[in-house]
XYZ file of C-alpha atoms in Angstrom:
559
model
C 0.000 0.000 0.000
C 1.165 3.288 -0.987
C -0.703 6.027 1.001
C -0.446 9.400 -1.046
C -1.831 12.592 0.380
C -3.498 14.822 -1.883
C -5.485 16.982 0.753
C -5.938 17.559 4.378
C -9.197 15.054 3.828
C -8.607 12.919 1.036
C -5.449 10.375 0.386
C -5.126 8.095 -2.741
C -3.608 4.498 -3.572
C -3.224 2.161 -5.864
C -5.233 -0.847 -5.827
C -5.971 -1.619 -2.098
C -5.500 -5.490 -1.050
C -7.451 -7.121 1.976
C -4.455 -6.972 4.049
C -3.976 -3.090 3.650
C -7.662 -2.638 5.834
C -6.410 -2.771 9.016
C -3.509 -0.691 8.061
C -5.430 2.205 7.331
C -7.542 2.110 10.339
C -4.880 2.099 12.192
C -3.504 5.080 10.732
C -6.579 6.807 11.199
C -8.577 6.505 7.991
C -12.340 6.198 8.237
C -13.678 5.745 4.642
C -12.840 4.502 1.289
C -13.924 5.198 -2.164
C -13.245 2.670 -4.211
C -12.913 4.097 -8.038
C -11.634 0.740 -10.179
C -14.261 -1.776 -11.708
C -14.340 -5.059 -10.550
C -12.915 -7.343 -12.995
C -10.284 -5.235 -14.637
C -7.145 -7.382 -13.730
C -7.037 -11.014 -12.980
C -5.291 -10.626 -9.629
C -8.300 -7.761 -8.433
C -10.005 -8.256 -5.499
C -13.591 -7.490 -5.542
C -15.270 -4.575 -3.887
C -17.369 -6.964 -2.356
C -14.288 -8.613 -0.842
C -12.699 -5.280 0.238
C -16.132 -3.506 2.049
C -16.619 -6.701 3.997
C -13.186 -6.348 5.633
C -13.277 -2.828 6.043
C -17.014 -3.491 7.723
C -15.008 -5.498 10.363
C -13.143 -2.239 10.751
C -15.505 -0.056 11.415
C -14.834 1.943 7.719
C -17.191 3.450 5.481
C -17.047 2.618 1.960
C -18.274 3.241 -1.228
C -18.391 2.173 -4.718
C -17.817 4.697 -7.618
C -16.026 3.040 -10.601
C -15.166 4.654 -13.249
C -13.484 3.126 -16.846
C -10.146 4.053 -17.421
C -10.282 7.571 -19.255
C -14.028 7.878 -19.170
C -14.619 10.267 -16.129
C -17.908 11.894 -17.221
C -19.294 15.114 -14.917
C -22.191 12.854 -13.206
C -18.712 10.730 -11.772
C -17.323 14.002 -10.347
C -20.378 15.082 -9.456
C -20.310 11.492 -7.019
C -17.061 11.723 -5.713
C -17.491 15.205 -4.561
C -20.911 14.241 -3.100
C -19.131 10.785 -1.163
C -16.134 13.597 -0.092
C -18.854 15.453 1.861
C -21.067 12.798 3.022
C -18.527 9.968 4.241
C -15.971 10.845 7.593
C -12.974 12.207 7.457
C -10.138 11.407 6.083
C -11.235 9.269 3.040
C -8.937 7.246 1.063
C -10.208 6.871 -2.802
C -8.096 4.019 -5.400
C -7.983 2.489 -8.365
C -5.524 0.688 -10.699
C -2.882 3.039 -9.394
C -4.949 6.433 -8.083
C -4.821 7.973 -11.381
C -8.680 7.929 -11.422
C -8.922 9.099 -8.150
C -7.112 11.799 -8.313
C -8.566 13.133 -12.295
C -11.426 12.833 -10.287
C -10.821 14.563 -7.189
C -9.045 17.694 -9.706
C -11.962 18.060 -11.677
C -14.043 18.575 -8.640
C -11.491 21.034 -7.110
C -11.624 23.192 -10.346
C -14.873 24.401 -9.646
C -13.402 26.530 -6.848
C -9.441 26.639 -7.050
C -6.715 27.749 -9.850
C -6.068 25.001 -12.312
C -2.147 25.117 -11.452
C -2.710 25.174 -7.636
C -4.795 21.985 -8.358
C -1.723 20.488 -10.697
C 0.580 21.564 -7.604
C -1.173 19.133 -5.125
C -1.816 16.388 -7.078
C 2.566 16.664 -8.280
C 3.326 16.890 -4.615
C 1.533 13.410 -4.265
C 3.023 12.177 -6.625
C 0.852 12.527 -9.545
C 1.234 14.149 -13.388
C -2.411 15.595 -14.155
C -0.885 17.868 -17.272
C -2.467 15.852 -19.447
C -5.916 16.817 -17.783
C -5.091 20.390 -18.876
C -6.768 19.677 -22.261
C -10.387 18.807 -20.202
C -9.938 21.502 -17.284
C -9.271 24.605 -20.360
C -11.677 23.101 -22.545
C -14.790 22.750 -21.429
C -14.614 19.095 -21.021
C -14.278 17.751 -24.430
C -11.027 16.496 -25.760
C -9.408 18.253 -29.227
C -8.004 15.806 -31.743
C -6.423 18.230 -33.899
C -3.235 18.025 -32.494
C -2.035 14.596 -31.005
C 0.714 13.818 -27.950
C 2.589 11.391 -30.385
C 2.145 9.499 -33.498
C 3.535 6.190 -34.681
C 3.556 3.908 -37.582
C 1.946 1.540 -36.062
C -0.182 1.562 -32.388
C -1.449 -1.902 -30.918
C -3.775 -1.409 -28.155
C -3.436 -4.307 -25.708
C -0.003 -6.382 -24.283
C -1.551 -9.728 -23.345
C -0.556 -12.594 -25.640
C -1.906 -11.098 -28.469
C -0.186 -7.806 -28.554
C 3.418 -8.571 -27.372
C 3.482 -11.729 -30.355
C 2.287 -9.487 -33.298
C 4.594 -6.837 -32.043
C 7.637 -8.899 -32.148
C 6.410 -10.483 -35.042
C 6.254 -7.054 -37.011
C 9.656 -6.060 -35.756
C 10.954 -9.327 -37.135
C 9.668 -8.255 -40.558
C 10.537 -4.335 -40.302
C 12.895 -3.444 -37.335
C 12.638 0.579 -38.175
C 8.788 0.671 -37.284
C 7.829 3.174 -35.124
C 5.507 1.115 -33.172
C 3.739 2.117 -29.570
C 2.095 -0.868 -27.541
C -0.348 0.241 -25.000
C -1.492 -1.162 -22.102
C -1.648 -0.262 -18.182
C -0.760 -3.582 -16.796
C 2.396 -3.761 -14.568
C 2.087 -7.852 -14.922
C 1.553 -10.430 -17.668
C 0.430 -13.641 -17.046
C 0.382 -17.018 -19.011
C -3.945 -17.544 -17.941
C -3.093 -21.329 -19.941
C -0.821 -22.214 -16.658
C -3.973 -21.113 -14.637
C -5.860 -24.881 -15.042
C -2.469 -26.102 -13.799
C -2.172 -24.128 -10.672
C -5.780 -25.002 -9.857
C -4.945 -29.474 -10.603
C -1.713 -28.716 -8.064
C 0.712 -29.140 -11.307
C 1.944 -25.427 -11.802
C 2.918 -23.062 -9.215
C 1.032 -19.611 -9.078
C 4.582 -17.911 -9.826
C 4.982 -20.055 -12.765
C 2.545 -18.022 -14.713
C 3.822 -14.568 -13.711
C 6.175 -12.011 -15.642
C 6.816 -8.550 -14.890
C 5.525 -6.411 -17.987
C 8.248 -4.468 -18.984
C 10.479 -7.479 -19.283
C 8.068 -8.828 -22.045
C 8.000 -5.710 -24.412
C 10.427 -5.888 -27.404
C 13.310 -3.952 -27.857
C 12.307 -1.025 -29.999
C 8.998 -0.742 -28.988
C 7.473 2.689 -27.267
C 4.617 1.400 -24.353
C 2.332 3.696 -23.667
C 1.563 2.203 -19.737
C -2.407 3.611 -19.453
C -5.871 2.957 -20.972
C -7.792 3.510 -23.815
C -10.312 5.941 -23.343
C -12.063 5.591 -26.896
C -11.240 5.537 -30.741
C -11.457 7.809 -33.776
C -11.098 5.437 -36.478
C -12.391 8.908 -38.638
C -9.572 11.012 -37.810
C -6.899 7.558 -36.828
C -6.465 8.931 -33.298
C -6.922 7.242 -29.932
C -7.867 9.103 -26.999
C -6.181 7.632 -24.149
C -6.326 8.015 -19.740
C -5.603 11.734 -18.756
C -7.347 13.102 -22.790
C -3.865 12.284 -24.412
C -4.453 11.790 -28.173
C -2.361 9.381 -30.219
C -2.614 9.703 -33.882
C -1.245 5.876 -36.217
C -0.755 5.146 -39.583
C -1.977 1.761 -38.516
C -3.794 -0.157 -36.042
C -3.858 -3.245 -34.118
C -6.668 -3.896 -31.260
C -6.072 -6.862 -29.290
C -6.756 -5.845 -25.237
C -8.939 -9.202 -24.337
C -11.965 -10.018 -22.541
C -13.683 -8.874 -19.458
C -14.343 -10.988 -16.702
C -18.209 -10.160 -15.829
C -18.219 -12.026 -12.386
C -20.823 -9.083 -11.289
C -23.294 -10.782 -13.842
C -23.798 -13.551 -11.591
C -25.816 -12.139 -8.355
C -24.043 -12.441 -5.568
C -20.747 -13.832 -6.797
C -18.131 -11.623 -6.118
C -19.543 -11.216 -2.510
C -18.185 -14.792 -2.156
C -15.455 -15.532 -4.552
C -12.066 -16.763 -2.700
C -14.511 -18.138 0.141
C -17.107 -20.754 1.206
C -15.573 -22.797 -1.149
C -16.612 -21.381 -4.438
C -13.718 -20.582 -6.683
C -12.340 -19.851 -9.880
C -9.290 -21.220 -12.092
C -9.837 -17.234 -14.465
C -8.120 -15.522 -11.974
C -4.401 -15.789 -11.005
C -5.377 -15.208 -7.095
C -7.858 -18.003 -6.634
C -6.561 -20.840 -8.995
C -4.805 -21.820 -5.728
C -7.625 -21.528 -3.562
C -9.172 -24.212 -6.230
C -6.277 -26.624 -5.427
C -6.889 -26.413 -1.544
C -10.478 -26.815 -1.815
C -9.531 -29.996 -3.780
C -7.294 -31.224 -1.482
C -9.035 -30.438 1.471
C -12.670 -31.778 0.194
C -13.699 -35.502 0.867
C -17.126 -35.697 0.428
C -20.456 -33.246 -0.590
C -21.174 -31.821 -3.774
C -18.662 -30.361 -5.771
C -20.249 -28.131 -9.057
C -18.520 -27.081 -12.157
C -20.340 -23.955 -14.258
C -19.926 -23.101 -17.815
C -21.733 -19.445 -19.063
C -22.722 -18.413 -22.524
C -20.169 -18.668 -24.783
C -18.151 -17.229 -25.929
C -15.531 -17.754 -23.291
C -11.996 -18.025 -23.644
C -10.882 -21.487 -23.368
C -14.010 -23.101 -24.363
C -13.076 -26.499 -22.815
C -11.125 -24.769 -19.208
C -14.589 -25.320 -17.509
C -14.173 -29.042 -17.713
C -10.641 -28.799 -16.893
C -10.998 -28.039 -13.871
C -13.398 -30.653 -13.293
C -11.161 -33.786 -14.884
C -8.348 -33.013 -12.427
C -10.369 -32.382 -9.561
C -11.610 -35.633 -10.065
C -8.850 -37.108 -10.968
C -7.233 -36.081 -7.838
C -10.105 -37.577 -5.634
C -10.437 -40.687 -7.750
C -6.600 -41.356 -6.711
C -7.227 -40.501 -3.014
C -9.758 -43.129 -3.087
C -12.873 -40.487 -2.259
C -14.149 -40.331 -5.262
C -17.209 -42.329 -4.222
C -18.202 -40.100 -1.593
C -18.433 -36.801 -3.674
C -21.274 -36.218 -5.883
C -20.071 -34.050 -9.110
C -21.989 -31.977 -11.317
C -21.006 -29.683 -14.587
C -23.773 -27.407 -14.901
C -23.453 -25.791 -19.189
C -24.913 -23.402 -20.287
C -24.944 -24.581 -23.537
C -25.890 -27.947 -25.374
C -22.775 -30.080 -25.526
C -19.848 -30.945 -24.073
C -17.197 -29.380 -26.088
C -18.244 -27.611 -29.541
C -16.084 -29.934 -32.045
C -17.685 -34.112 -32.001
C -14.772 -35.699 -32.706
C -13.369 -34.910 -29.195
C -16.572 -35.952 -27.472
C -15.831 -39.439 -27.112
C -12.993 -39.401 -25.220
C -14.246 -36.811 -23.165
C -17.443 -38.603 -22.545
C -15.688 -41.234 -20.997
C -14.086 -39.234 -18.501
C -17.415 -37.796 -17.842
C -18.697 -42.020 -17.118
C -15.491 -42.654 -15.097
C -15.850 -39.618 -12.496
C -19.194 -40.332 -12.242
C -19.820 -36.706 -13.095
C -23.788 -35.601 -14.031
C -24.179 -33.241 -17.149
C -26.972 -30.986 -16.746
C -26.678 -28.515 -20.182
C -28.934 -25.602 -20.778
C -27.728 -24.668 -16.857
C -27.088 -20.967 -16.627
C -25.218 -19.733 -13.230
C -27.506 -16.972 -12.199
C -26.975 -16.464 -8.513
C -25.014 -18.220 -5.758
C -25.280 -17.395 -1.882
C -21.965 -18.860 -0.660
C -22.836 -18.410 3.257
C -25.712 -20.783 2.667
C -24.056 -23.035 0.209
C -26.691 -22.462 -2.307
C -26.865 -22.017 -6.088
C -29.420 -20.669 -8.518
C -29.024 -21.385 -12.713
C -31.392 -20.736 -15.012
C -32.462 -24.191 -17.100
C -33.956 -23.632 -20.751
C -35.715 -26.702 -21.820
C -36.630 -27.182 -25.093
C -40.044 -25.000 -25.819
C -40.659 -24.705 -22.388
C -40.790 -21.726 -20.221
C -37.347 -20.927 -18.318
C -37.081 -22.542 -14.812
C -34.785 -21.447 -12.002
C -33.598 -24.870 -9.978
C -31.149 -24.460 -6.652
C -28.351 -26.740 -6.322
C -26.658 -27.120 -3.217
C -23.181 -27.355 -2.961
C -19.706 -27.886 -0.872
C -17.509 -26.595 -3.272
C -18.525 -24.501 -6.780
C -16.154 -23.750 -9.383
C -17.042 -20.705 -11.299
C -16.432 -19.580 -14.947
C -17.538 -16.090 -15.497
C -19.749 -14.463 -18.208
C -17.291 -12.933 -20.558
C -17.886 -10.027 -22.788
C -15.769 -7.254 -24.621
C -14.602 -4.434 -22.381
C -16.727 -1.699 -22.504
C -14.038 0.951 -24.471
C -14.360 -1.921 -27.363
C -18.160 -2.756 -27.629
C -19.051 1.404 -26.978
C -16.611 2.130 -30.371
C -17.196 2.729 -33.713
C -14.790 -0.910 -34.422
C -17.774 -3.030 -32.924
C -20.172 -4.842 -34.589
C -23.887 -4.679 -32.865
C -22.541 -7.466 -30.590
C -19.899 -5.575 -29.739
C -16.461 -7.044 -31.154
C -14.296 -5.750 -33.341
C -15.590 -6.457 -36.464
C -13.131 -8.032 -38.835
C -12.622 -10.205 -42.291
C -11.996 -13.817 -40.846
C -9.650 -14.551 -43.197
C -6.676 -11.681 -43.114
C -8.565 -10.277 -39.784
C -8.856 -6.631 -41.259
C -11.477 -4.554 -39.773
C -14.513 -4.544 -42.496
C -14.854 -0.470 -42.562
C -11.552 0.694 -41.740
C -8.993 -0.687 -43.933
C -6.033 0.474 -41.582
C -7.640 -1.162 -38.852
C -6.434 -5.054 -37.850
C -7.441 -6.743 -34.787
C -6.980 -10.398 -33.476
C -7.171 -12.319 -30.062
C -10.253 -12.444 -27.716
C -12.147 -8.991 -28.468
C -12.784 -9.812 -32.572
C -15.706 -11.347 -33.901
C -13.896 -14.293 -35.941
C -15.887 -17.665 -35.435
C -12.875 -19.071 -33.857
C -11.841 -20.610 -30.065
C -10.151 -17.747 -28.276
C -6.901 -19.330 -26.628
C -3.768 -18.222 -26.848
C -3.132 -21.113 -29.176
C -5.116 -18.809 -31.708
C -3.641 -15.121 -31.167
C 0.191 -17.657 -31.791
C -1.523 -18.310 -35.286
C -3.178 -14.976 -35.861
C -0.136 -12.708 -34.798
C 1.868 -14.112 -38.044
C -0.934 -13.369 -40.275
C -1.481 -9.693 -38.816
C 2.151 -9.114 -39.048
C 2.481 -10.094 -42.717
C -0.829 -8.178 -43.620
C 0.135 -4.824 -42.296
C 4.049 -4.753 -43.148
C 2.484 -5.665 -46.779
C -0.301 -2.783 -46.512
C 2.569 -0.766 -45.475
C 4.532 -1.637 -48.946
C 1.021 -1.181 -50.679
C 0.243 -4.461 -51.502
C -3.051 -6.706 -50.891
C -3.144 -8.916 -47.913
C -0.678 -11.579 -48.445
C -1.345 -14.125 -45.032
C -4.400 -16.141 -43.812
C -6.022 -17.234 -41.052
C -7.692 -20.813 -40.867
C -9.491 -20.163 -37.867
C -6.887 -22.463 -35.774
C -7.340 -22.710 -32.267
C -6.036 -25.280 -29.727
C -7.632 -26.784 -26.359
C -5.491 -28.800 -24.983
C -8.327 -31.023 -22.237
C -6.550 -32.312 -18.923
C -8.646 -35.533 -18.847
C -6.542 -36.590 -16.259
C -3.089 -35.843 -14.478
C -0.502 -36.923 -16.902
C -3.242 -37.392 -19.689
C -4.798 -35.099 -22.594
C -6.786 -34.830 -25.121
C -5.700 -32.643 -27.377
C -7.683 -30.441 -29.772
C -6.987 -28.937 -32.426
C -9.753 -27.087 -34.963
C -10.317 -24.218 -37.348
C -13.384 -22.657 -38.431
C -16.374 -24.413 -38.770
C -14.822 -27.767 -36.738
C -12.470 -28.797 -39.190
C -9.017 -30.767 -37.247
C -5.908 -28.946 -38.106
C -3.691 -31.465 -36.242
C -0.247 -30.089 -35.622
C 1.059 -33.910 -35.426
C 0.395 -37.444 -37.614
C -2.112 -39.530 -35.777
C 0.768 -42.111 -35.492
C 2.861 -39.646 -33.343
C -0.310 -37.817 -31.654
C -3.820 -38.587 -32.214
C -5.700 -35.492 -30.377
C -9.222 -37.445 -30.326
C -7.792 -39.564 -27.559
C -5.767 -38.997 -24.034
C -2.282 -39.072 -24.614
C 1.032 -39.075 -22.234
C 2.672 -36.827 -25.243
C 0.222 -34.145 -25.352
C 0.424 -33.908 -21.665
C 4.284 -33.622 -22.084
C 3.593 -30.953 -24.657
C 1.113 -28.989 -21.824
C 3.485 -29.173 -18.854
C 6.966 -29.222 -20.151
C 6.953 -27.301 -23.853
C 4.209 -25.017 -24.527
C 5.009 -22.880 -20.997
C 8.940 -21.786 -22.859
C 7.497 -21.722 -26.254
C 4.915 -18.929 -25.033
C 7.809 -17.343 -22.912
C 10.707 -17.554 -25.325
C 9.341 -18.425 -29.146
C 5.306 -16.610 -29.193
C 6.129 -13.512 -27.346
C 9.580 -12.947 -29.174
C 8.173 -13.153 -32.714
C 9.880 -16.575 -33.280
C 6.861 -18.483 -35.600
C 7.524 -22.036 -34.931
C 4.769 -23.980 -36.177
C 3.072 -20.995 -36.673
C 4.371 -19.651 -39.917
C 1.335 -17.849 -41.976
C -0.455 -19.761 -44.603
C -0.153 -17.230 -47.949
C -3.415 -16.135 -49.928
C -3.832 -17.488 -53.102
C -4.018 -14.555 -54.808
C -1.907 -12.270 -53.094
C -0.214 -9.790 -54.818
C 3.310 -9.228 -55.419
């Protein structure tokens, strides 16, 4: 915790963790304003889980969260209305107080100097010039002049972003190319399943950001406010403006735990858990460990979700693990889907059916998660049988793991890039946006029929790549993309099926059947899942190094 004091009243921080509660009672704090969505990072905890322990400490709190660069006047209008109603002094966060404090200055230049105001919030420690623009200009943000331009911006520095920026630098080293992205960590979410089956440790799956982005390459750490595809600017946090020749958009899901009522109130506790995020894939492994009879409950939401089959995954080595501590027998499993099947390509249904039979697991599809009360042990899903009405059923359970809703972050699906579900809308094949020929996107957030893993974004960074460095030379798109995606199914520890598909189902094995056939468990694949894939992301994917990933060339690309 890094206390920051901005006022006589009001202090800021960065995100606040459980442990930094009684902390600031004890240095006299008596409310908190918490200013950072739930769900932004993977390693966030709730608000939920925050204002319970600060309850136990006697501290007011409140809930005012604002999107990265979107503070609009009825969210100053709040904050200034929580800074006189809550005791004194108040500590507000966020990501890392930015927020906060743009917040806090907007309110204060109602009554004070703008400069006074950019004096306090420097002495704490924070750089408001680029709130100038807003304070002088009546709120809106000019695009006619820009903070910086580049050759080529990518928005987003997960898997995506870093691989098709390294892969671009491998093709054109003098790019001027700007990757943004707030994050301070990047984490390998395929290790994630691991760490929750007791294979992987937590740290296994954690590197710091700025050791991932290439040489050569400008990061712009903050958020995307919104885009400008009309006048190829990007407004980011703090009404900066960056103008690009080109675009990439790649910045992944959100996690929409608050979708579910009553889930993040309970998340990391009463045993319901969940392998998405990097804090409580550990708590999954205890629970496992720890649990020797009840009713253990596996979810799957609406797709799309990223990792179509990581639902299941969790439930195979759960069971796995209880099958070879001889409880099995005693605990009563159930994987409640959403949808109709078990995993969205047949040929891998088999195998996967008969790890269903050997756990003893029930399959209840058309099961929506729609509540949970974790205190009680109780959960709600929403069952659509065919031409029937909608039913609600409760389930009871001892332990419930949890895959989120997932959507497209709100600065994607509010832009002028979306289609009217709300992902970037792009050409399947060469992944260029439909209306703005300059625009490319690829990984979780575009609207390609294809599994979003990072199996995929190591196909589709090659193909961006090779598209834009040959838009830049003026030439057609010259790379396509199959639709490739990989899900590689812990059946069992030690075992996997692995799949392998493109668009419409097709198998786009990497290996002969002789060597690896994916439609059944293999020792191989799972050597491939513990022992390879974890350096290949770290060393060949995020360094632009294509192995078995080299694009496939369009027929009639021109030369």
């Amino acid at each position: 915790m890094d206390v920051k004091n901005i006022s006589d009243t009001l202090s800021l921080s960065k995100q606040l963790q459980i442990d930094d509660i009684a902390r600031l009672r004890e240095l006299g704090f008596r409310s908190i304003i918490c200013n950072r969505p739930d769900g932004e990072a993977a390693d966030q905890p709730t608000f939920a889980e925050i204002q319970a322990e600060a309850a136990r400490h006697g501290l007011e709190m409140r809930y005012l969260p604002v999107v990265p660069g979107q503070v609009s006047n009825e969210d100053v209008d709040s904050f200034a209305r929580a800074m006189q109603e809550m005791p004194k002094p108040a500590m507000a966060y966020c990501r890392s107080g930015t927020r906060s404090a743009t917040l806090w200055s907007l309110g204060q230049a109602r009554t004070r100097p703008v400069p006074e105001i950019l004096a306090a919030a420097r002495s704490a420690g924070f750089d408001l010039s680029g709130v100038v623009r807003r304070l002088a200009n009546g709120g809106v943000t000019p695009t006619d002049k820009a903070d910086g331009s580049f050759d080529v911006v990518i928005v987003g520095a997960g898997a995506a972003g870093i691989a098709v920026a390294s892969s671009l630098l491998k093709r054109q080293a003098d790019l001027q190319l700007a990757l943004i992205d707030p994050a301070d960590i990047h984490y390998y979410q395929p290790g994630w399943t691991m760490v929750g089956g007791g294979i992987f440790e937590p740290e296994k799956t954690v590197r710091t950001m700025g050791s991932l982005i290439p040489p050569g390459v400008q990061w712009l750490k903050t958020a995307v406010t919104a885009f400008e595809p009309a006048n190829d600017s990007i407004i980011l946090e703090g009404c900066r403006v960056i103008r690009y020749k080109r675009l990439i958009v790649c910045p992944g899901l959100k996690l929409d735990w608050h979708r579910v009522e009553g889930l993040t109130e309970t998340l990391g506790r009463n045993g319901v858990t969940s392998n998405y995020r990097y804090d409580l894939a550990p708590y999954t492994w205890s629970l496992v460990q720890s649990m020797t009879s009840g009713k253990a409950v596996f979810t799957q939401p609406p797709m799309p979700i990223k990792c179509a089959g990581a639902p299941q995954k969790a439930m195979y080595l759960s069971a796995d693990h209880w099958n070879r501590t001889g409880v099995l027998q005693d605990i009563d499993i159930d994987f409640n889907n959403a949808g109709g099947v078990l995993f969205g390509v047949k040929d891998y249904v088999p195998a996967l059916q008969e790890y269903v039979e050997r756990y003893r697991a029930s399959l209840n599809f058309f099961h929506n998660l729609v509540a949970v009360d974790g205190d009680a042990g109780k959960a709600w899903f929403d069952v659509s049988d065919a031409d029937k009405p909608v039913r609600r059923v409760e389930v009871e359970f001892d332990m419930m793991h949890v895959c989120p809703p997932q959507c497209a972050p709100e600065f994607i699906s509010a832009s002028p890039l979306a289609d009217a579900a709300g992902w970037v809308d792009v050409e399947q094949s060469t992944l260029r946006h439909r209306s703005h020929e300059n625009i490319w996107a690829l990984g979780d957030v575009m609207n390609a029929p294809n599994a979003k893993t990072a199996a995929a974004a190591r196909k589709q960074a090659p193909v961006v790549a090779a598209n834009v460095i040959a838009d830049i030379a003026g030439r057609s798109p010259v790379a396509s993309y199959d639709g490739y995606g990989s899900c590689p199914l812990t059946v069992e520890r030690g075992r996997i099926v692995l799949a392998e598909f493109g668009y419409g189902g097709a198998l786009l094995p990497s290996f002969p059947t002789w060597l690896l056939d994916g439609t059944r468990p293999s020792r191989l694949a799972w050597l491939l899942k513990e022992r390879i894939l974890p350096p290949v992301y770290w060393k060949a994917m995020l360094r632009g190094h294509e192995w078995m990933a080299q694009p496939a060339s369009l027929p009639d690309a021109s030369q």
